[in-house]
Amino acid sequence: MTVSPPVVLFDVNETLSDMGPLVGAFEEAGMPAAGASLWFTEVLRDGFALTATGENPDFVVIARDALRRHLDMAPGARDDPGQADRVLEVFTHLELHPDVVPGVAALRRSAELVTLSNGSAAIAESLLARGGVRELFSQCLSVGEAPLWKPAREAYEYAAGQTGRRVDELMLVAVHPWDIHGAATAGLRTAWINRTGAAYPSYFQAPEIEAEHLVGLAEILEVSGG
């Protein structure tokens, strides 16, 4: 039987935030719509590369540099030095996915809720506040204060230390298989949110739970634990 965890640890970007508005921001800046997803993937890739060499980079520094390079390569982009910051402004003011508010409200009934982002804690705080659920989370953590980015083991151990729990008392909730794999290898329990119906990569450690959305995850834990 699956027992509800004492602490549910949430990834932030894409897991809680809806990245859809970035597509419009890219198009408005003269970049292709598909560039929004590519840009975010590149930010993560380069952050992981720096993490692999023992560095703990600033997410926004990487994001802004990558945006400027995307703008430089886009034939339709305007010659405007402030354009990258305007796109970043959209990224830092996204809204929650529709399932997040009811999902976290249900999960909060049986667990402490905490976020752990490769971005800044301030962005997570702002996102949750706009959605009206900040008070449901005890902490918003960032790898900026940890030794390394996720999916390095040290990031998850940092979160466990901040909550005063063992790693196996935390369940990471994320849409990213790489995050699920990293948390699982660090000893955390895991739940993969698969809103798109994607196939999970066979080379990563499988999640303990797969759910279509956060409400579904809460229902699984409630039924299994109750």
mmCIF file with all atom_site columns, C-alpha atoms in Angstrom:
data_model
loop_
_atom_site.group_PDB
_atom_site.id
_atom_site.type_symbol
_atom_site.label_atom_id
_atom_site.label_alt_id
_atom_site.label_comp_id
_atom_site.label_asym_id
_atom_site.label_entity_id
_atom_site.label_seq_id
_atom_site.pdbx_PDB_ins_code
_atom_site.Cartn_x
_atom_site.Cartn_y
_atom_site.Cartn_z
_atom_site.occupancy
_atom_site.B_iso_or_equiv
_atom_site.pdbx_formal_charge
_atom_site.auth_seq_id
_atom_site.auth_comp_id
_atom_site.auth_asym_id
_atom_site.auth_atom_id
_atom_site.pdbx_PDB_model_num
ATOM 1   C CA . MET A 1 1   ? 0.000  0.000  0.000   1.00 0.00 ? 1   MET A CA 1
ATOM 2   C CA . THR A 1 2   ? 1.257  3.494  -0.866  1.00 0.00 ? 2   THR A CA 1
ATOM 3   C CA . VAL A 1 3   ? 1.524  5.647  2.240   1.00 0.00 ? 3   VAL A CA 1
ATOM 4   C CA . SER A 1 4   ? 1.099  9.397  1.866   1.00 0.00 ? 4   SER A CA 1
ATOM 5   C CA . PRO A 1 5   ? 4.478  11.143 2.370   1.00 0.00 ? 5   PRO A CA 1
ATOM 6   C CA . PRO A 1 6   ? 5.088  13.627 5.200   1.00 0.00 ? 6   PRO A CA 1
ATOM 7   C CA . VAL A 1 7   ? 6.485  16.170 2.707   1.00 0.00 ? 7   VAL A CA 1
ATOM 8   C CA . VAL A 1 8   ? 5.543  16.724 -0.935  1.00 0.00 ? 8   VAL A CA 1
ATOM 9   C CA . LEU A 1 9   ? 8.347  18.530 -2.767  1.00 0.00 ? 9   LEU A CA 1
ATOM 10  C CA . PHE A 1 10  ? 7.379  20.289 -5.992  1.00 0.00 ? 10  PHE A CA 1
ATOM 11  C CA . ASP A 1 11  ? 9.422  21.238 -8.993  1.00 0.00 ? 11  ASP A CA 1
ATOM 12  C CA . VAL A 1 12  ? 8.251  24.680 -10.177 1.00 0.00 ? 12  VAL A CA 1
ATOM 13  C CA . ASN A 1 13  ? 8.938  25.475 -13.847 1.00 0.00 ? 13  ASN A CA 1
ATOM 14  C CA . GLU A 1 14  ? 6.425  23.594 -16.037 1.00 0.00 ? 14  GLU A CA 1
ATOM 15  C CA . THR A 1 15  ? 5.311  21.393 -13.129 1.00 0.00 ? 15  THR A CA 1
ATOM 16  C CA . LEU A 1 16  ? 3.389  24.225 -11.453 1.00 0.00 ? 16  LEU A CA 1
ATOM 17  C CA . SER A 1 17  ? 3.712  27.042 -14.004 1.00 0.00 ? 17  SER A CA 1
ATOM 18  C CA . ASP A 1 18  ? 1.973  27.045 -17.378 1.00 0.00 ? 18  ASP A CA 1
ATOM 19  C CA . MET A 1 19  ? 4.630  27.928 -19.956 1.00 0.00 ? 19  MET A CA 1
ATOM 20  C CA . GLY A 1 20  ? 2.076  28.474 -22.736 1.00 0.00 ? 20  GLY A CA 1
ATOM 21  C CA . PRO A 1 21  ? 2.265  32.311 -22.730 1.00 0.00 ? 21  PRO A CA 1
ATOM 22  C CA . LEU A 1 22  ? 5.963  32.107 -23.645 1.00 0.00 ? 22  LEU A CA 1
ATOM 23  C CA . VAL A 1 23  ? 4.976  31.042 -27.167 1.00 0.00 ? 23  VAL A CA 1
ATOM 24  C CA . GLY A 1 24  ? 3.172  34.350 -27.707 1.00 0.00 ? 24  GLY A CA 1
ATOM 25  C CA . ALA A 1 25  ? 6.054  36.279 -26.185 1.00 0.00 ? 25  ALA A CA 1
ATOM 26  C CA . PHE A 1 26  ? 8.507  34.635 -28.585 1.00 0.00 ? 26  PHE A CA 1
ATOM 27  C CA . GLU A 1 27  ? 6.300  35.375 -31.588 1.00 0.00 ? 27  GLU A CA 1
ATOM 28  C CA . GLU A 1 28  ? 5.809  38.985 -30.509 1.00 0.00 ? 28  GLU A CA 1
ATOM 29  C CA . ALA A 1 29  ? 9.588  39.361 -30.291 1.00 0.00 ? 29  ALA A CA 1
ATOM 30  C CA . GLY A 1 30  ? 9.983  38.055 -33.848 1.00 0.00 ? 30  GLY A CA 1
ATOM 31  C CA . MET A 1 31  ? 11.163 34.568 -32.913 1.00 0.00 ? 31  MET A CA 1
ATOM 32  C CA . PRO A 1 32  ? 9.519  31.292 -34.001 1.00 0.00 ? 32  PRO A CA 1
ATOM 33  C CA . ALA A 1 33  ? 6.879  29.855 -31.665 1.00 0.00 ? 33  ALA A CA 1
ATOM 34  C CA . ALA A 1 34  ? 8.810  26.589 -31.394 1.00 0.00 ? 34  ALA A CA 1
ATOM 35  C CA . GLY A 1 35  ? 11.758 28.559 -30.042 1.00 0.00 ? 35  GLY A CA 1
ATOM 36  C CA . ALA A 1 36  ? 10.130 28.926 -26.617 1.00 0.00 ? 36  ALA A CA 1
ATOM 37  C CA . SER A 1 37  ? 10.419 25.225 -25.828 1.00 0.00 ? 37  SER A CA 1
ATOM 38  C CA . LEU A 1 38  ? 13.876 25.017 -27.395 1.00 0.00 ? 38  LEU A CA 1
ATOM 39  C CA . TRP A 1 39  ? 15.091 27.990 -25.349 1.00 0.00 ? 39  TRP A CA 1
ATOM 40  C CA . PHE A 1 40  ? 13.942 26.492 -22.048 1.00 0.00 ? 40  PHE A CA 1
ATOM 41  C CA . THR A 1 41  ? 15.504 23.157 -22.947 1.00 0.00 ? 41  THR A CA 1
ATOM 42  C CA . GLU A 1 42  ? 18.795 24.902 -23.738 1.00 0.00 ? 42  GLU A CA 1
ATOM 43  C CA . VAL A 1 43  ? 18.741 26.760 -20.417 1.00 0.00 ? 43  VAL A CA 1
ATOM 44  C CA . LEU A 1 44  ? 18.355 23.460 -18.571 1.00 0.00 ? 44  LEU A CA 1
ATOM 45  C CA . ARG A 1 45  ? 21.003 21.748 -20.715 1.00 0.00 ? 45  ARG A CA 1
ATOM 46  C CA . ASP A 1 46  ? 23.586 24.442 -20.083 1.00 0.00 ? 46  ASP A CA 1
ATOM 47  C CA . GLY A 1 47  ? 22.734 24.602 -16.393 1.00 0.00 ? 47  GLY A CA 1
ATOM 48  C CA . PHE A 1 48  ? 23.209 20.844 -16.160 1.00 0.00 ? 48  PHE A CA 1
ATOM 49  C CA . ALA A 1 49  ? 26.532 21.097 -17.972 1.00 0.00 ? 49  ALA A CA 1
ATOM 50  C CA . LEU A 1 50  ? 27.806 23.673 -15.506 1.00 0.00 ? 50  LEU A CA 1
ATOM 51  C CA . THR A 1 51  ? 26.478 21.571 -12.629 1.00 0.00 ? 51  THR A CA 1
ATOM 52  C CA . ALA A 1 52  ? 28.396 18.568 -13.972 1.00 0.00 ? 52  ALA A CA 1
ATOM 53  C CA . THR A 1 53  ? 31.601 20.595 -13.711 1.00 0.00 ? 53  THR A CA 1
ATOM 54  C CA . GLY A 1 54  ? 30.871 21.491 -10.095 1.00 0.00 ? 54  GLY A CA 1
ATOM 55  C CA . GLU A 1 55  ? 29.390 24.960 -10.618 1.00 0.00 ? 55  GLU A CA 1
ATOM 56  C CA . ASN A 1 56  ? 26.074 26.319 -9.345  1.00 0.00 ? 56  ASN A CA 1
ATOM 57  C CA . PRO A 1 57  ? 25.016 28.848 -12.001 1.00 0.00 ? 57  PRO A CA 1
ATOM 58  C CA . ASP A 1 58  ? 22.392 31.578 -11.788 1.00 0.00 ? 58  ASP A CA 1
ATOM 59  C CA . PHE A 1 59  ? 19.320 30.476 -13.762 1.00 0.00 ? 59  PHE A CA 1
ATOM 60  C CA . VAL A 1 60  ? 18.426 33.995 -14.917 1.00 0.00 ? 60  VAL A CA 1
ATOM 61  C CA . VAL A 1 61  ? 21.954 34.684 -16.191 1.00 0.00 ? 61  VAL A CA 1
ATOM 62  C CA . ILE A 1 62  ? 21.806 31.587 -18.399 1.00 0.00 ? 62  ILE A CA 1
ATOM 63  C CA . ALA A 1 63  ? 18.219 32.332 -19.466 1.00 0.00 ? 63  ALA A CA 1
ATOM 64  C CA . ARG A 1 64  ? 18.974 35.926 -20.503 1.00 0.00 ? 64  ARG A CA 1
ATOM 65  C CA . ASP A 1 65  ? 22.126 34.976 -22.420 1.00 0.00 ? 65  ASP A CA 1
ATOM 66  C CA . ALA A 1 66  ? 20.297 32.198 -24.273 1.00 0.00 ? 66  ALA A CA 1
ATOM 67  C CA . LEU A 1 67  ? 17.437 34.570 -25.131 1.00 0.00 ? 67  LEU A CA 1
ATOM 68  C CA . ARG A 1 68  ? 19.802 37.134 -26.587 1.00 0.00 ? 68  ARG A CA 1
ATOM 69  C CA . ARG A 1 69  ? 21.373 34.482 -28.787 1.00 0.00 ? 69  ARG A CA 1
ATOM 70  C CA . HIS A 1 70  ? 17.942 33.320 -29.968 1.00 0.00 ? 70  HIS A CA 1
ATOM 71  C CA . LEU A 1 71  ? 17.043 36.919 -30.792 1.00 0.00 ? 71  LEU A CA 1
ATOM 72  C CA . ASP A 1 72  ? 20.295 37.416 -32.684 1.00 0.00 ? 72  ASP A CA 1
ATOM 73  C CA . MET A 1 73  ? 19.528 34.389 -34.850 1.00 0.00 ? 73  MET A CA 1
ATOM 74  C CA . ALA A 1 74  ? 15.873 35.261 -35.582 1.00 0.00 ? 74  ALA A CA 1
ATOM 75  C CA . PRO A 1 75  ? 15.425 37.091 -38.930 1.00 0.00 ? 75  PRO A CA 1
ATOM 76  C CA . GLY A 1 76  ? 12.187 38.693 -37.730 1.00 0.00 ? 76  GLY A CA 1
ATOM 77  C CA . ALA A 1 77  ? 13.486 39.951 -34.391 1.00 0.00 ? 77  ALA A CA 1
ATOM 78  C CA . ARG A 1 78  ? 13.735 43.684 -33.825 1.00 0.00 ? 78  ARG A CA 1
ATOM 79  C CA . ASP A 1 79  ? 17.059 45.309 -32.977 1.00 0.00 ? 79  ASP A CA 1
ATOM 80  C CA . ASP A 1 80  ? 15.974 46.121 -29.450 1.00 0.00 ? 80  ASP A CA 1
ATOM 81  C CA . PRO A 1 81  ? 18.348 45.612 -26.487 1.00 0.00 ? 81  PRO A CA 1
ATOM 82  C CA . GLY A 1 82  ? 15.416 45.385 -24.067 1.00 0.00 ? 82  GLY A CA 1
ATOM 83  C CA . GLN A 1 83  ? 13.603 42.593 -25.912 1.00 0.00 ? 83  GLN A CA 1
ATOM 84  C CA . ALA A 1 84  ? 15.228 39.739 -23.987 1.00 0.00 ? 84  ALA A CA 1
ATOM 85  C CA . ASP A 1 85  ? 14.219 41.277 -20.678 1.00 0.00 ? 85  ASP A CA 1
ATOM 86  C CA . ARG A 1 86  ? 10.628 41.682 -21.870 1.00 0.00 ? 86  ARG A CA 1
ATOM 87  C CA . VAL A 1 87  ? 10.437 37.996 -22.754 1.00 0.00 ? 87  VAL A CA 1
ATOM 88  C CA . LEU A 1 88  ? 11.977 37.125 -19.387 1.00 0.00 ? 88  LEU A CA 1
ATOM 89  C CA . GLU A 1 89  ? 9.316  39.281 -17.746 1.00 0.00 ? 89  GLU A CA 1
ATOM 90  C CA . VAL A 1 90  ? 6.666  37.000 -19.244 1.00 0.00 ? 90  VAL A CA 1
ATOM 91  C CA . PHE A 1 91  ? 8.561  33.940 -18.004 1.00 0.00 ? 91  PHE A CA 1
ATOM 92  C CA . THR A 1 92  ? 8.759  35.312 -14.458 1.00 0.00 ? 92  THR A CA 1
ATOM 93  C CA . HIS A 1 93  ? 5.034  36.176 -14.386 1.00 0.00 ? 93  HIS A CA 1
ATOM 94  C CA . LEU A 1 94  ? 3.423  32.967 -15.604 1.00 0.00 ? 94  LEU A CA 1
ATOM 95  C CA . GLU A 1 95  ? 0.274  31.514 -14.073 1.00 0.00 ? 95  GLU A CA 1
ATOM 96  C CA . LEU A 1 96  ? -0.432 28.130 -12.499 1.00 0.00 ? 96  LEU A CA 1
ATOM 97  C CA . HIS A 1 97  ? -1.771 25.169 -14.443 1.00 0.00 ? 97  HIS A CA 1
ATOM 98  C CA . PRO A 1 98  ? -5.535 24.776 -13.822 1.00 0.00 ? 98  PRO A CA 1
ATOM 99  C CA . ASP A 1 99  ? -5.068 21.601 -11.778 1.00 0.00 ? 99  ASP A CA 1
ATOM 100 C CA . VAL A 1 100 ? -2.585 23.139 -9.348  1.00 0.00 ? 100 VAL A CA 1
ATOM 101 C CA . VAL A 1 101 ? -4.918 25.023 -6.999  1.00 0.00 ? 101 VAL A CA 1
ATOM 102 C CA . PRO A 1 102 ? -7.316 22.132 -6.313  1.00 0.00 ? 102 PRO A CA 1
ATOM 103 C CA . GLY A 1 103 ? -4.444 19.654 -6.385  1.00 0.00 ? 103 GLY A CA 1
ATOM 104 C CA . VAL A 1 104 ? -2.254 21.347 -3.799  1.00 0.00 ? 104 VAL A CA 1
ATOM 105 C CA . ALA A 1 105 ? -5.277 22.091 -1.610  1.00 0.00 ? 105 ALA A CA 1
ATOM 106 C CA . ALA A 1 106 ? -6.044 18.370 -1.524  1.00 0.00 ? 106 ALA A CA 1
ATOM 107 C CA . LEU A 1 107 ? -2.424 17.353 -0.974  1.00 0.00 ? 107 LEU A CA 1
ATOM 108 C CA . ARG A 1 108 ? -2.008 19.871 1.839   1.00 0.00 ? 108 ARG A CA 1
ATOM 109 C CA . ARG A 1 109 ? -4.590 17.994 3.922   1.00 0.00 ? 109 ARG A CA 1
ATOM 110 C CA . SER A 1 110 ? -2.117 15.162 4.517   1.00 0.00 ? 110 SER A CA 1
ATOM 111 C CA . ALA A 1 111 ? 1.372  16.559 3.824   1.00 0.00 ? 111 ALA A CA 1
ATOM 112 C CA . GLU A 1 112 ? 3.657  19.545 4.212   1.00 0.00 ? 112 GLU A CA 1
ATOM 113 C CA . LEU A 1 113 ? 4.170  21.227 0.830   1.00 0.00 ? 113 LEU A CA 1
ATOM 114 C CA . VAL A 1 114 ? 7.533  22.670 -0.275  1.00 0.00 ? 114 VAL A CA 1
ATOM 115 C CA . THR A 1 115 ? 8.916  23.823 -3.625  1.00 0.00 ? 115 THR A CA 1
ATOM 116 C CA . LEU A 1 116 ? 12.435 23.211 -4.934  1.00 0.00 ? 116 LEU A CA 1
ATOM 117 C CA . SER A 1 117 ? 13.326 25.074 -8.128  1.00 0.00 ? 117 SER A CA 1
ATOM 118 C CA . ASN A 1 118 ? 16.409 25.393 -10.290 1.00 0.00 ? 118 ASN A CA 1
ATOM 119 C CA . GLY A 1 119 ? 15.198 28.987 -10.649 1.00 0.00 ? 119 GLY A CA 1
ATOM 120 C CA . SER A 1 120 ? 14.874 31.554 -7.902  1.00 0.00 ? 120 SER A CA 1
ATOM 121 C CA . ALA A 1 121 ? 12.746 31.148 -4.797  1.00 0.00 ? 121 ALA A CA 1
ATOM 122 C CA . ALA A 1 122 ? 11.301 34.625 -5.441  1.00 0.00 ? 122 ALA A CA 1
ATOM 123 C CA . ILE A 1 123 ? 9.779  33.506 -8.759  1.00 0.00 ? 123 ILE A CA 1
ATOM 124 C CA . ALA A 1 124 ? 8.166  30.510 -7.047  1.00 0.00 ? 124 ALA A CA 1
ATOM 125 C CA . GLU A 1 125 ? 6.872  32.742 -4.248  1.00 0.00 ? 125 GLU A CA 1
ATOM 126 C CA . SER A 1 126 ? 5.359  35.153 -6.765  1.00 0.00 ? 126 SER A CA 1
ATOM 127 C CA . LEU A 1 127 ? 3.802  32.366 -8.852  1.00 0.00 ? 127 LEU A CA 1
ATOM 128 C CA . LEU A 1 128 ? 2.119  30.788 -5.841  1.00 0.00 ? 128 LEU A CA 1
ATOM 129 C CA . ALA A 1 129 ? 0.972  34.155 -4.491  1.00 0.00 ? 129 ALA A CA 1
ATOM 130 C CA . ARG A 1 130 ? -0.687 35.063 -7.817  1.00 0.00 ? 130 ARG A CA 1
ATOM 131 C CA . GLY A 1 131 ? -2.475 31.727 -7.727  1.00 0.00 ? 131 GLY A CA 1
ATOM 132 C CA . GLY A 1 132 ? -3.667 32.297 -4.161  1.00 0.00 ? 132 GLY A CA 1
ATOM 133 C CA . VAL A 1 133 ? -1.949 29.228 -2.707  1.00 0.00 ? 133 VAL A CA 1
ATOM 134 C CA . ARG A 1 134 ? 1.281  30.561 -1.201  1.00 0.00 ? 134 ARG A CA 1
ATOM 135 C CA . GLU A 1 135 ? -0.008 29.979 2.327   1.00 0.00 ? 135 GLU A CA 1
ATOM 136 C CA . LEU A 1 136 ? -0.359 26.250 1.588   1.00 0.00 ? 136 LEU A CA 1
ATOM 137 C CA . PHE A 1 137 ? 3.420  25.912 1.195   1.00 0.00 ? 137 PHE A CA 1
ATOM 138 C CA . SER A 1 138 ? 5.710  25.975 4.205   1.00 0.00 ? 138 SER A CA 1
ATOM 139 C CA . GLN A 1 139 ? 8.834  26.852 2.187   1.00 0.00 ? 139 GLN A CA 1
ATOM 140 C CA . CYS A 1 140 ? 9.951  27.880 -1.298  1.00 0.00 ? 140 CYS A CA 1
ATOM 141 C CA . LEU A 1 141 ? 13.478 26.594 -1.814  1.00 0.00 ? 141 LEU A CA 1
ATOM 142 C CA . SER A 1 142 ? 15.965 27.263 -4.607  1.00 0.00 ? 142 SER A CA 1
ATOM 143 C CA . VAL A 1 143 ? 19.079 25.397 -5.646  1.00 0.00 ? 143 VAL A CA 1
ATOM 144 C CA . GLY A 1 144 ? 20.767 28.785 -5.455  1.00 0.00 ? 144 GLY A CA 1
ATOM 145 C CA . GLU A 1 145 ? 21.261 27.996 -1.769  1.00 0.00 ? 145 GLU A CA 1
ATOM 146 C CA . ALA A 1 146 ? 22.080 24.337 -2.411  1.00 0.00 ? 146 ALA A CA 1
ATOM 147 C CA . PRO A 1 147 ? 25.476 23.009 -3.508  1.00 0.00 ? 147 PRO A CA 1
ATOM 148 C CA . LEU A 1 148 ? 24.273 22.121 -7.027  1.00 0.00 ? 148 LEU A CA 1
ATOM 149 C CA . TRP A 1 149 ? 21.279 22.189 -9.378  1.00 0.00 ? 149 TRP A CA 1
ATOM 150 C CA . LYS A 1 150 ? 18.836 19.321 -9.631  1.00 0.00 ? 150 LYS A CA 1
ATOM 151 C CA . PRO A 1 151 ? 19.180 16.516 -10.636 1.00 0.00 ? 151 PRO A CA 1
ATOM 152 C CA . ALA A 1 152 ? 22.366 16.352 -8.543  1.00 0.00 ? 152 ALA A CA 1
ATOM 153 C CA . ARG A 1 153 ? 21.868 14.399 -5.330  1.00 0.00 ? 153 ARG A CA 1
ATOM 154 C CA . GLU A 1 154 ? 23.024 17.380 -3.259  1.00 0.00 ? 154 GLU A CA 1
ATOM 155 C CA . ALA A 1 155 ? 20.008 19.458 -4.321  1.00 0.00 ? 155 ALA A CA 1
ATOM 156 C CA . TYR A 1 156 ? 17.507 16.946 -2.964  1.00 0.00 ? 156 TYR A CA 1
ATOM 157 C CA . GLU A 1 157 ? 19.552 16.389 0.186   1.00 0.00 ? 157 GLU A CA 1
ATOM 158 C CA . TYR A 1 158 ? 19.510 20.154 0.696   1.00 0.00 ? 158 TYR A CA 1
ATOM 159 C CA . ALA A 1 159 ? 15.693 20.127 0.563   1.00 0.00 ? 159 ALA A CA 1
ATOM 160 C CA . ALA A 1 160 ? 15.537 17.270 3.052   1.00 0.00 ? 160 ALA A CA 1
ATOM 161 C CA . GLY A 1 161 ? 17.808 19.185 5.400   1.00 0.00 ? 161 GLY A CA 1
ATOM 162 C CA . GLN A 1 162 ? 15.675 22.319 5.143   1.00 0.00 ? 162 GLN A CA 1
ATOM 163 C CA . THR A 1 163 ? 12.543 20.373 6.079   1.00 0.00 ? 163 THR A CA 1
ATOM 164 C CA . GLY A 1 164 ? 14.244 18.427 8.856   1.00 0.00 ? 164 GLY A CA 1
ATOM 165 C CA . ARG A 1 165 ? 13.275 15.126 7.233   1.00 0.00 ? 165 ARG A CA 1
ATOM 166 C CA . ARG A 1 166 ? 15.038 12.075 5.867   1.00 0.00 ? 166 ARG A CA 1
ATOM 167 C CA . VAL A 1 167 ? 15.200 11.956 2.072   1.00 0.00 ? 167 VAL A CA 1
ATOM 168 C CA . ASP A 1 168 ? 12.820 8.978  1.988   1.00 0.00 ? 168 ASP A CA 1
ATOM 169 C CA . GLU A 1 169 ? 10.181 11.073 3.764   1.00 0.00 ? 169 GLU A CA 1
ATOM 170 C CA . LEU A 1 170 ? 9.984  13.438 0.788   1.00 0.00 ? 170 LEU A CA 1
ATOM 171 C CA . MET A 1 171 ? 8.104  12.783 -2.441  1.00 0.00 ? 171 MET A CA 1
ATOM 172 C CA . LEU A 1 172 ? 9.248  14.827 -5.433  1.00 0.00 ? 172 LEU A CA 1
ATOM 173 C CA . VAL A 1 173 ? 6.467  15.834 -7.826  1.00 0.00 ? 173 VAL A CA 1
ATOM 174 C CA . ALA A 1 174 ? 7.629  16.882 -11.296 1.00 0.00 ? 174 ALA A CA 1
ATOM 175 C CA . VAL A 1 175 ? 6.777  16.782 -14.992 1.00 0.00 ? 175 VAL A CA 1
ATOM 176 C CA . HIS A 1 176 ? 10.418 16.244 -15.951 1.00 0.00 ? 176 HIS A CA 1
ATOM 177 C CA . PRO A 1 177 ? 11.643 12.635 -16.085 1.00 0.00 ? 177 PRO A CA 1
ATOM 178 C CA . TRP A 1 178 ? 15.228 13.797 -15.434 1.00 0.00 ? 178 TRP A CA 1
ATOM 179 C CA . ASP A 1 179 ? 14.044 15.315 -12.144 1.00 0.00 ? 179 ASP A CA 1
ATOM 180 C CA . ILE A 1 180 ? 12.181 12.140 -11.206 1.00 0.00 ? 180 ILE A CA 1
ATOM 181 C CA . HIS A 1 181 ? 15.303 10.091 -11.926 1.00 0.00 ? 181 HIS A CA 1
ATOM 182 C CA . GLY A 1 182 ? 17.535 12.407 -9.911  1.00 0.00 ? 182 GLY A CA 1
ATOM 183 C CA . ALA A 1 183 ? 15.222 12.375 -6.904  1.00 0.00 ? 183 ALA A CA 1
ATOM 184 C CA . ALA A 1 184 ? 14.778 8.617  -7.031  1.00 0.00 ? 184 ALA A CA 1
ATOM 185 C CA . THR A 1 185 ? 18.519 7.976  -7.120  1.00 0.00 ? 185 THR A CA 1
ATOM 186 C CA . ALA A 1 186 ? 18.898 10.340 -4.159  1.00 0.00 ? 186 ALA A CA 1
ATOM 187 C CA . GLY A 1 187 ? 16.429 8.216  -2.176  1.00 0.00 ? 187 GLY A CA 1
ATOM 188 C CA . LEU A 1 188 ? 13.257 10.306 -2.482  1.00 0.00 ? 188 LEU A CA 1
ATOM 189 C CA . ARG A 1 189 ? 9.865  8.946  -3.400  1.00 0.00 ? 189 ARG A CA 1
ATOM 190 C CA . THR A 1 190 ? 8.590  10.257 -6.735  1.00 0.00 ? 190 THR A CA 1
ATOM 191 C CA . ALA A 1 191 ? 5.433  11.183 -8.621  1.00 0.00 ? 191 ALA A CA 1
ATOM 192 C CA . TRP A 1 192 ? 5.522  12.006 -12.332 1.00 0.00 ? 192 TRP A CA 1
ATOM 193 C CA . ILE A 1 193 ? 2.813  14.389 -13.562 1.00 0.00 ? 193 ILE A CA 1
ATOM 194 C CA . ASN A 1 194 ? 2.146  13.441 -17.175 1.00 0.00 ? 194 ASN A CA 1
ATOM 195 C CA . ARG A 1 195 ? -0.296 16.052 -18.494 1.00 0.00 ? 195 ARG A CA 1
ATOM 196 C CA . THR A 1 196 ? 0.540  15.334 -22.137 1.00 0.00 ? 196 THR A CA 1
ATOM 197 C CA . GLY A 1 197 ? 0.262  11.560 -22.238 1.00 0.00 ? 197 GLY A CA 1
ATOM 198 C CA . ALA A 1 198 ? 3.965  11.177 -23.019 1.00 0.00 ? 198 ALA A CA 1
ATOM 199 C CA . ALA A 1 199 ? 5.949  7.943  -22.728 1.00 0.00 ? 199 ALA A CA 1
ATOM 200 C CA . TYR A 1 200 ? 8.400  7.831  -19.834 1.00 0.00 ? 200 TYR A CA 1
ATOM 201 C CA . PRO A 1 201 ? 12.055 7.305  -20.905 1.00 0.00 ? 201 PRO A CA 1
ATOM 202 C CA . SER A 1 202 ? 13.125 3.715  -20.293 1.00 0.00 ? 202 SER A CA 1
ATOM 203 C CA . TYR A 1 203 ? 16.676 4.713  -19.289 1.00 0.00 ? 203 TYR A CA 1
ATOM 204 C CA . PHE A 1 204 ? 15.518 6.728  -16.251 1.00 0.00 ? 204 PHE A CA 1
ATOM 205 C CA . GLN A 1 205 ? 14.453 5.229  -12.941 1.00 0.00 ? 205 GLN A CA 1
ATOM 206 C CA . ALA A 1 206 ? 10.676 4.909  -13.090 1.00 0.00 ? 206 ALA A CA 1
ATOM 207 C CA . PRO A 1 207 ? 8.421  7.015  -10.857 1.00 0.00 ? 207 PRO A CA 1
ATOM 208 C CA . GLU A 1 208 ? 6.610  5.432  -7.949  1.00 0.00 ? 208 GLU A CA 1
ATOM 209 C CA . ILE A 1 209 ? 3.383  7.109  -9.112  1.00 0.00 ? 209 ILE A CA 1
ATOM 210 C CA . GLU A 1 210 ? 2.257  8.463  -12.475 1.00 0.00 ? 210 GLU A CA 1
ATOM 211 C CA . ALA A 1 211 ? -0.734 10.821 -12.564 1.00 0.00 ? 211 ALA A CA 1
ATOM 212 C CA . GLU A 1 212 ? -2.352 12.930 -15.260 1.00 0.00 ? 212 GLU A CA 1
ATOM 213 C CA . HIS A 1 213 ? -2.542 15.975 -12.981 1.00 0.00 ? 213 HIS A CA 1
ATOM 214 C CA . LEU A 1 214 ? -2.131 17.037 -9.349  1.00 0.00 ? 214 LEU A CA 1
ATOM 215 C CA . VAL A 1 215 ? -5.761 16.329 -8.494  1.00 0.00 ? 215 VAL A CA 1
ATOM 216 C CA . GLY A 1 216 ? -5.217 12.777 -9.721  1.00 0.00 ? 216 GLY A CA 1
ATOM 217 C CA . LEU A 1 217 ? -2.084 12.467 -7.594  1.00 0.00 ? 217 LEU A CA 1
ATOM 218 C CA . ALA A 1 218 ? -3.995 13.604 -4.514  1.00 0.00 ? 218 ALA A CA 1
ATOM 219 C CA . GLU A 1 219 ? -6.704 11.033 -5.241  1.00 0.00 ? 219 GLU A CA 1
ATOM 220 C CA . ILE A 1 220 ? -4.146 8.235  -5.632  1.00 0.00 ? 220 ILE A CA 1
ATOM 221 C CA . LEU A 1 221 ? -2.462 9.098  -2.346  1.00 0.00 ? 221 LEU A CA 1
ATOM 222 C CA . GLU A 1 222 ? -5.777 9.496  -0.543  1.00 0.00 ? 222 GLU A CA 1
ATOM 223 C CA . VAL A 1 223 ? -7.106 6.150  -1.769  1.00 0.00 ? 223 VAL A CA 1
ATOM 224 C CA . SER A 1 224 ? -3.819 4.320  -1.228  1.00 0.00 ? 224 SER A CA 1
ATOM 225 C CA . GLY A 1 225 ? -3.157 5.827  2.158   1.00 0.00 ? 225 GLY A CA 1
ATOM 226 C CA . GLY A 1 226 ? -6.645 5.828  3.491   1.00 0.00 ? 226 GLY A CA 1
#
